Coordinates of C-alpha atoms (C1' of nucleotides) in Angstrom, one line a residue:
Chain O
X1 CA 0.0 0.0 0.0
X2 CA 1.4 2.9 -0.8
X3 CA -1.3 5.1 -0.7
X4 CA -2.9 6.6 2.5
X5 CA -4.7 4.4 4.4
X6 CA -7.6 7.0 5.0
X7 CA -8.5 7.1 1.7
X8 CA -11.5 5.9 -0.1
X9 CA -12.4 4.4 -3.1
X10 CA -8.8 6.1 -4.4
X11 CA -9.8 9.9 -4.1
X12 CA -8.2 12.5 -1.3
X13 CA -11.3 14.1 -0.8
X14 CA -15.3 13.2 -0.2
X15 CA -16.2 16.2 -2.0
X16 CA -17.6 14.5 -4.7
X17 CA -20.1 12.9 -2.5
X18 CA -20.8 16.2 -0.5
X19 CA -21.5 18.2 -3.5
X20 CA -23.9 15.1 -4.6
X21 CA -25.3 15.2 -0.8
X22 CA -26.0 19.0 -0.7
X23 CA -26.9 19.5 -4.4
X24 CA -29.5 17.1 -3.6
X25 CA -31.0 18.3 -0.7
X26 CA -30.9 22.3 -2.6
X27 CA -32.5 20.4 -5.4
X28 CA -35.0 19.1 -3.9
X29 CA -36.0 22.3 -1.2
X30 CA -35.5 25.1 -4.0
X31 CA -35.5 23.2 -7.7
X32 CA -32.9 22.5 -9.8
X33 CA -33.5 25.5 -12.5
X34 CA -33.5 27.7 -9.2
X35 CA -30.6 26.0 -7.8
X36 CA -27.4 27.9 -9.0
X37 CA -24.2 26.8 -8.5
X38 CA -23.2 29.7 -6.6
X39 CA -25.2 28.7 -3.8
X40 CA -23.7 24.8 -3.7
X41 CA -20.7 26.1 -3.6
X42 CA -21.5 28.8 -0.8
X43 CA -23.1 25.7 1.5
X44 CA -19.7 23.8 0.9
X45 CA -17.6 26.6 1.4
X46 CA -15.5 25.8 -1.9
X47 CA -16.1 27.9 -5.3
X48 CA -17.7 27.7 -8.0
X49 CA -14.4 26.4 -9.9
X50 CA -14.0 23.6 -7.5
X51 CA -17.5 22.3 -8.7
X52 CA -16.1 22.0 -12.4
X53 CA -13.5 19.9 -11.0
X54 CA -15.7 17.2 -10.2
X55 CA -18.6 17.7 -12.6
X56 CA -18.4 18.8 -16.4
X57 CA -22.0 20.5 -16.1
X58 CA -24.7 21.6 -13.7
X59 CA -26.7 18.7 -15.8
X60 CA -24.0 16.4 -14.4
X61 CA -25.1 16.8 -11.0
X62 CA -28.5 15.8 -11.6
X63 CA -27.1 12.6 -13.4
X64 CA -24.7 11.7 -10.5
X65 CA -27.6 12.2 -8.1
X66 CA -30.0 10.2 -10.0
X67 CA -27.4 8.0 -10.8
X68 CA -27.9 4.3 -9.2
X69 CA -31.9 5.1 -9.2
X70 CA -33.0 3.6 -12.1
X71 CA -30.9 0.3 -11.3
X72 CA -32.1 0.4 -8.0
X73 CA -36.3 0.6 -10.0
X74 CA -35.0 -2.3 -12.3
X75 CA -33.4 -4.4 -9.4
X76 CA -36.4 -4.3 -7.6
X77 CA -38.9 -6.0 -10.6
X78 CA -36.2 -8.3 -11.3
X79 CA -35.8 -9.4 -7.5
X80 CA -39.2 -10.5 -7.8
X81 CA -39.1 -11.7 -11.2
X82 CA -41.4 -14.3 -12.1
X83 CA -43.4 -14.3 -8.6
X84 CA -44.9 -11.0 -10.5
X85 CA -47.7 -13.2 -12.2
X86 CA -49.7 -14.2 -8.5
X87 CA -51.0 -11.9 -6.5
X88 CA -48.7 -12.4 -3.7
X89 CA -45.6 -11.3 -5.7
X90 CA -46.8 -8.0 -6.7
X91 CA -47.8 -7.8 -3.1
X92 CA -44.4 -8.3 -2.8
X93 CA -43.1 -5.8 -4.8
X94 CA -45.2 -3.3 -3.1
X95 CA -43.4 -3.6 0.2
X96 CA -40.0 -3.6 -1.8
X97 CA -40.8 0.1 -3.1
X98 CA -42.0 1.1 0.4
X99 CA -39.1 0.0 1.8
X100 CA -37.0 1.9 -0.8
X101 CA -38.8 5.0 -0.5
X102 CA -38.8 4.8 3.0
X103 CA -34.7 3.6 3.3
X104 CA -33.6 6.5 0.4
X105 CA -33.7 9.8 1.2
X106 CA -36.5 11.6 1.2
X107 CA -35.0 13.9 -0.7
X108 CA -34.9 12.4 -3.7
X109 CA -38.5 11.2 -4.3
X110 CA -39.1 14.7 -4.0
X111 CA -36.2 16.1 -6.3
X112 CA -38.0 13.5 -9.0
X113 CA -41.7 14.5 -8.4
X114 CA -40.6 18.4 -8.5
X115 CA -38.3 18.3 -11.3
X116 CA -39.9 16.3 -13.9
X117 CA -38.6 18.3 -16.9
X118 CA -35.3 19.0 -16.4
X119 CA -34.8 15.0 -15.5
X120 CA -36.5 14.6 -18.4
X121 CA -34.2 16.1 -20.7
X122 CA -31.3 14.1 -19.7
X123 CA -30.6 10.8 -21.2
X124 CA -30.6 9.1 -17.9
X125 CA -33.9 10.8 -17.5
X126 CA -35.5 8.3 -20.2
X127 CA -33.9 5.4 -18.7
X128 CA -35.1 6.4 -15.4
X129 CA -39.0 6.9 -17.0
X130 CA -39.0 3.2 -18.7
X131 CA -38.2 1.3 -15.9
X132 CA -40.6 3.2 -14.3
X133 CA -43.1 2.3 -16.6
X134 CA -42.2 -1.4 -16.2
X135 CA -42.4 -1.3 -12.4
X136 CA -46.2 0.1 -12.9
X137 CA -46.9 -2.6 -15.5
X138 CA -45.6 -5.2 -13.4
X139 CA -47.8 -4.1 -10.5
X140 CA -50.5 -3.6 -12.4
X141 CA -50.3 -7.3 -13.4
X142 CA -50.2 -9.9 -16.7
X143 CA -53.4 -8.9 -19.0
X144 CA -54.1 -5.9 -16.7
X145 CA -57.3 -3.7 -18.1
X146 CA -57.1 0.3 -17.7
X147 CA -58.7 -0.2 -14.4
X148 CA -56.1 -2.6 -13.4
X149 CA -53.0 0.0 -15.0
X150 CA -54.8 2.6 -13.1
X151 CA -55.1 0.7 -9.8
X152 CA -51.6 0.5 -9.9
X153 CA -50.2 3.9 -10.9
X154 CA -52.3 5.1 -7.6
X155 CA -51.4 2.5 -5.5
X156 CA -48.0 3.7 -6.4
X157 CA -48.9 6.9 -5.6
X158 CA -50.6 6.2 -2.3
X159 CA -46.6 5.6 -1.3
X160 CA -45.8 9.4 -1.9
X161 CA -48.6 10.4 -0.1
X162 CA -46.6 9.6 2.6
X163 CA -44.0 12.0 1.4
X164 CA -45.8 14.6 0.0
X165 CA -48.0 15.6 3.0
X166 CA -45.9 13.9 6.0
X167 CA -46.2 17.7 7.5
X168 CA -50.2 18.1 7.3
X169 CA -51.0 14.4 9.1
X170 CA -50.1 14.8 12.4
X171 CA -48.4 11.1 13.0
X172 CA -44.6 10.0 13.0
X173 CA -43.1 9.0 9.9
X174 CA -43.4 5.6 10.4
X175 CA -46.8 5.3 11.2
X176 CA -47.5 7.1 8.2
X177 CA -45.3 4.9 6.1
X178 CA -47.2 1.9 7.2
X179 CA -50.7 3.5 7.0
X180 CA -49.8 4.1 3.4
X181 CA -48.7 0.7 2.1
X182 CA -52.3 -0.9 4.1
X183 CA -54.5 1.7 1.5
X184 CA -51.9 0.2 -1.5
X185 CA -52.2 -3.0 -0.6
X186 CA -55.9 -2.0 -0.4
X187 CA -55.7 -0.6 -3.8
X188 CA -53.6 -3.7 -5.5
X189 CA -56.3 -6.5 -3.4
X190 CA -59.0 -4.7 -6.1
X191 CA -57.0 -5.4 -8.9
X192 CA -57.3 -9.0 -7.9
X193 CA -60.8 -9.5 -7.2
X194 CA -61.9 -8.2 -10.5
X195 CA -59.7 -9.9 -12.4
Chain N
X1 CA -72.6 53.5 -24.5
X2 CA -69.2 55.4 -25.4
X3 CA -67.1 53.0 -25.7
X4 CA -66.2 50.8 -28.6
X5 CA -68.4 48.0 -28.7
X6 CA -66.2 45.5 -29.0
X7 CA -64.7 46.1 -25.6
X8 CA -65.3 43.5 -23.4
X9 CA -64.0 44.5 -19.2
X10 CA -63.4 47.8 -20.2
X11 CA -60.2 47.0 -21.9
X12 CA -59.0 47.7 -25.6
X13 CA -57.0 44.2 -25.7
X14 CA -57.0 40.7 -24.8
X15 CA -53.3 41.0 -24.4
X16 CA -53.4 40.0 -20.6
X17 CA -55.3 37.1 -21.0
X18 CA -53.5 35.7 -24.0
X19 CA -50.4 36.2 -21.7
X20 CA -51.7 34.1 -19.0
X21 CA -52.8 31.7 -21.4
X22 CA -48.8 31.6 -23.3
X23 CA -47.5 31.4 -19.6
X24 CA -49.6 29.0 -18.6
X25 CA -48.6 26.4 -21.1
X26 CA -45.0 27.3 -21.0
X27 CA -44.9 27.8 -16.9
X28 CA -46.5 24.1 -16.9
X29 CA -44.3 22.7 -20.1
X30 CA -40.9 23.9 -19.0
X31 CA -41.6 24.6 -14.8
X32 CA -41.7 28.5 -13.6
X33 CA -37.9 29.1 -13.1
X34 CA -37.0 28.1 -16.6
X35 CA -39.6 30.2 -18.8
X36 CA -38.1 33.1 -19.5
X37 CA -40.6 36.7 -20.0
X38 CA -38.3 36.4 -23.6
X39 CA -39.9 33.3 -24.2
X40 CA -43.8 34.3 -23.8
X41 CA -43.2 37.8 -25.4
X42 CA -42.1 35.7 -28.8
X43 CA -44.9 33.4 -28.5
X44 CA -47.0 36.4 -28.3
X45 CA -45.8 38.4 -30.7
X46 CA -44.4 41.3 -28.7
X47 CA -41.3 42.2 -26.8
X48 CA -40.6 41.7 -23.0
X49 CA -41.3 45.2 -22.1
X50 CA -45.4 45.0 -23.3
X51 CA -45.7 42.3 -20.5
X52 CA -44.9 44.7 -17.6
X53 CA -47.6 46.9 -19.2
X54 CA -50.1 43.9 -17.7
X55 CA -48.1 42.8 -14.8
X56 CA -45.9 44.5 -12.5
X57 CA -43.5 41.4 -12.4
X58 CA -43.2 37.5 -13.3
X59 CA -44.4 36.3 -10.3
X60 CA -47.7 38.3 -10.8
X61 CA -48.2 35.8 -13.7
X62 CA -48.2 33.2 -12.3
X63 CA -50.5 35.2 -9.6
X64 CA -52.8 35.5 -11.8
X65 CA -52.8 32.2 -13.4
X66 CA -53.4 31.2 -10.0
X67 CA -56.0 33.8 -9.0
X68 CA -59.5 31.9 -9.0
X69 CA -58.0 28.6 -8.6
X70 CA -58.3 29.0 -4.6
X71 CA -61.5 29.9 -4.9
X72 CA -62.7 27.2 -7.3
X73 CA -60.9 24.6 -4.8
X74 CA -62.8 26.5 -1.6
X75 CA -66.5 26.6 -3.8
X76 CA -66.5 22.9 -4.0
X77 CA -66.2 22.4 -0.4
X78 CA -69.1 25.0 -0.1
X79 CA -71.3 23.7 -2.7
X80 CA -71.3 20.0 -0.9
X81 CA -71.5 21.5 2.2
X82 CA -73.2 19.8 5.2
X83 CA -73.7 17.0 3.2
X84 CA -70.0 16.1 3.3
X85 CA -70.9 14.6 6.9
X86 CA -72.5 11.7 5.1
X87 CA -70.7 9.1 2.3
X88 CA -72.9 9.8 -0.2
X89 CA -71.9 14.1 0.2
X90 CA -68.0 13.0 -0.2
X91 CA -68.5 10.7 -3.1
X92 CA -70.5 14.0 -4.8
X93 CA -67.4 16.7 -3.6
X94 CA -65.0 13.7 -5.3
X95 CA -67.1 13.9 -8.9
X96 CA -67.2 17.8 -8.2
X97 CA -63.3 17.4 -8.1
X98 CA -63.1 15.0 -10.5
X99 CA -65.1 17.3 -13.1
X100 CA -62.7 20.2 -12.2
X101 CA -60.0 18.6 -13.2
X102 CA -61.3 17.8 -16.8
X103 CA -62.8 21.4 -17.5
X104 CA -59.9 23.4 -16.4
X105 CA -56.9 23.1 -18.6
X106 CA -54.8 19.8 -18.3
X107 CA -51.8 22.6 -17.6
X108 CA -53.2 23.9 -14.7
X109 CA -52.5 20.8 -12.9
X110 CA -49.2 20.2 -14.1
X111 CA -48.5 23.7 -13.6
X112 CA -49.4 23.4 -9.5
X113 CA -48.1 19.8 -9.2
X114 CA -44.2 20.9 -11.0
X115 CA -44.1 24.0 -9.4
X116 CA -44.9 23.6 -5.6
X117 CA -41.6 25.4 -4.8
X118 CA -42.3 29.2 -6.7
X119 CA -46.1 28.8 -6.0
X120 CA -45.4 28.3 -2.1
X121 CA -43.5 31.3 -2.0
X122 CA -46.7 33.1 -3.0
X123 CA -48.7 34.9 -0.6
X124 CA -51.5 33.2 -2.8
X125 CA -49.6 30.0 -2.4
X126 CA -50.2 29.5 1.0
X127 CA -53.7 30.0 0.5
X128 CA -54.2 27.3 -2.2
X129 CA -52.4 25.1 0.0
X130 CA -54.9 25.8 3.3
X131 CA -57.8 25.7 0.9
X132 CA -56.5 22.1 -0.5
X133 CA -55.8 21.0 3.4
X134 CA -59.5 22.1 3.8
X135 CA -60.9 20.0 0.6
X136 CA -59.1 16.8 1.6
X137 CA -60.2 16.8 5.3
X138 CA -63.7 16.9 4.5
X139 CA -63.1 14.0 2.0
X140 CA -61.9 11.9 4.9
X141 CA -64.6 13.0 6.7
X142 CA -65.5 13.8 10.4
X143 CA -63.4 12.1 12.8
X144 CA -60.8 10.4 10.5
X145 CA -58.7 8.3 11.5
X146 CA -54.7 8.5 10.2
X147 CA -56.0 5.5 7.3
X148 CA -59.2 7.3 6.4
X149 CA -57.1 10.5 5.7
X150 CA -54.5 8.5 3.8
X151 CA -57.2 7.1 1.7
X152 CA -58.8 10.4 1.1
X153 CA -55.2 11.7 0.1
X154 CA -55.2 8.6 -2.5
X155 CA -58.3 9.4 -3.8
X156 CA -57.1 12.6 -4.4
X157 CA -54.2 11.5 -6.1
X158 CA -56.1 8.6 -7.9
X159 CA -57.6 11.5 -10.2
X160 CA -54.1 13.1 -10.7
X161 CA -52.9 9.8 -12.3
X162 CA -54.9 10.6 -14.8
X163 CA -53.3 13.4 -16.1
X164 CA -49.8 12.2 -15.1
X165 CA -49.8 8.7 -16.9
X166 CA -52.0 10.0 -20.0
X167 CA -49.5 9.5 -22.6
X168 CA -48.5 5.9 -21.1
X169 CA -52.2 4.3 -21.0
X170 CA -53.4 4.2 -24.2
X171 CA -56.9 4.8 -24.0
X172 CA -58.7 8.3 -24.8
X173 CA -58.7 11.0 -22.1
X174 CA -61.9 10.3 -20.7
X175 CA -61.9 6.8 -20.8
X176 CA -58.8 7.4 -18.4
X177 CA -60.6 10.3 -16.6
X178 CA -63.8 7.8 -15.7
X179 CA -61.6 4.9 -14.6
X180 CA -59.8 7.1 -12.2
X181 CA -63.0 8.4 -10.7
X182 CA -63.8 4.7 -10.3
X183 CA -60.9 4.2 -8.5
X184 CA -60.8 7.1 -6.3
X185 CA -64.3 5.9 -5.5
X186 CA -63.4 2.5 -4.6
X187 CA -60.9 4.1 -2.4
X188 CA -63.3 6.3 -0.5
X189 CA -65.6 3.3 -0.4
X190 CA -62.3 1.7 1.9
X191 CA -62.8 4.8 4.2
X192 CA -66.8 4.3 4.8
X193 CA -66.2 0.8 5.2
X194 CA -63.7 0.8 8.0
X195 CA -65.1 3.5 10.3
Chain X
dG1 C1' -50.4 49.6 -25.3
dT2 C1' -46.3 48.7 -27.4
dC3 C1' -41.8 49.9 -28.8
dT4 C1' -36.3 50.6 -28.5
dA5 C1' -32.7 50.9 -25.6
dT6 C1' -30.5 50.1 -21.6
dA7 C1' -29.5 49.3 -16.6
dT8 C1' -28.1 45.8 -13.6
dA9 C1' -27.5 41.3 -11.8
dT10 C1' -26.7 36.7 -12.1
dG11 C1' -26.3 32.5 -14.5
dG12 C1' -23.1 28.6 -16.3
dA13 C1' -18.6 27.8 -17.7
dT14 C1' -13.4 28.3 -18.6
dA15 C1' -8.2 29.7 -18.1
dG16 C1' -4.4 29.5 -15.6
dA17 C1' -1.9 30.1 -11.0
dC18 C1' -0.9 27.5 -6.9
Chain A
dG1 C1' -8.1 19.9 -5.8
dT2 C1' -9.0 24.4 -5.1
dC3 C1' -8.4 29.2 -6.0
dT4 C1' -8.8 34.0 -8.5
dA5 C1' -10.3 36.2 -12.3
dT6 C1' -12.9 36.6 -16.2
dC7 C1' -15.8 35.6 -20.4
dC8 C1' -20.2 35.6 -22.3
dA9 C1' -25.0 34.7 -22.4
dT10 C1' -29.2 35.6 -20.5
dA11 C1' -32.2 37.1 -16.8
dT12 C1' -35.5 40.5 -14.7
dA13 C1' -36.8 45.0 -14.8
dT14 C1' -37.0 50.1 -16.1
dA15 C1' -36.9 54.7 -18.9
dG16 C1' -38.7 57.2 -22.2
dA17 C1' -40.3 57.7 -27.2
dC18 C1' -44.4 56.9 -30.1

DNA sequence: GTCTATATATGGATAGAC
DNA sequence: GTCTATCCATATATAGAC
């Protein structure tokens, strides 16, 4: 070894990650098109410069944030895999994106609600928006109607709900995580009695 | 009568309005932060310097996109009334909903769903949001529990899903629109059920 | 009511020293 | 890896003519 033994993953520094760690959270609080890099830098204490060291573009950012997300979406249909034609393995799948949600910052499911456009607009962003769509269809079931597709975009949604309005219902995160996957599962139990 | 006929509001143009109509679409296309006043005086014809003729700055357009919005959200809640204290009262304030969001533009939604951040820090913002806290307790009803106002929340958001997934379900707009209404109602069904 | 012209600030991004 | 200094484009907003 003769590198030092405090680094990590061969850099010096973690600024890399603290950029990625506090352009996320500005993201997220303020939007990314209202998000300069002026003020990343400010929070970090470096300059603008130092940014460019790490990142070729603001867009960059975005991608190294959002980076790891859509494999994380694809891991989760494929962990299931072919479980995803009974009931019980989309039932499955449902507590898999709860516990994602729930384990992954809450900053992020915001930064991808709020900033839909600009995400979309990257390359990644498309990427990001199929697997998407294949995580629906899966929950949604083999030979799903448009009641059953739509059954499973909001039982999908009744996730955020727990994200989106954790402030207005007066109840600890947790109870409000687990209140929110019973009215999915709620949700996802009608796609499989009128099937 | 002294005034030209063709007046309508005592105003010579339609200028305003067809500036809130551009912005609208371009606010909800692009998000706030990235629509430049450039942008909407091209679309419209005229140069950046007309708009603050109408509006005093860019934030007042999307003001006044906004203005009426509140009380549309607050005259459904009105209009049901003390009926919302029975099932049958909160499935009527969900079709009132429900019908609101297929009359008004499909960008208004958009619009208030991408750009939480800019319309929050609106004076009128907090108002929409109080009035919206208003319209989704008296879905859940009198003396919800944490599930019932979860599942009013997803109800909510069962009609959204229409809007947001209309490109990926291929069926005609209000095929989607009526299915999501079903759903929503299924949902609030869940909450009368269990209480 | 709309224009031209401009003030002023800030944005993303780069060059080159250390 | 981070800095200072700077380029250049674009942003919001205003002044004053027509």
């Amino acid at each position: 070894m003769t590198q030092d033994s405090t680094r990590v993953d061969n850099r010096r520094t973690d600024t890399r990650d603290r950029i990625l760690q506090v352009a996320l959270r500005l993201f997220a609080d303020n939007g990314y098109a209202a998000t300069s890099l002026q003020k990343i830098a400010d929070e970090l204490g470096v300059t603008k410069a130092a940014l460019y060291f790490h990142f070729k573009t603001k867009e960059d950012i975005l991608g190294g944030i959002l980076l790891g997300h859509r494999g994380s979406v694809e891991d989760m249909v494929d962990r299931v895999g072919p479980r995803l034609h009974t009931p019980a393995g989309r039932e499955e799948l449902l507590r898999l994106i709860s516990d994602y949600q729930a384990t992954r910052s809450q900053y992020l499911i915001r930064l991808i609600r709020e900033n839909a456009v600009e995400i979309g607009n990257l390359s990644l962003g498309a990427q990001i928006r199929d697997a998407q769509r294949r995580l629906l269809d899966a929950l949604a079931g083999p030979d799903a109607t448009l009641l059953d597709r739509i059954r499973a975009r909001t039982a999908f949604c009744a996730l955020h709900v727990a994200v989106k309005h954790g402030d207005d219902l007066d109840a600890s995160a947790e109870e409000i995580r687990e209140a929110a996957l019973t009215v999915a599962l709620e949700i996802l139990h009608g796609v499989d009695q009128n099937t």
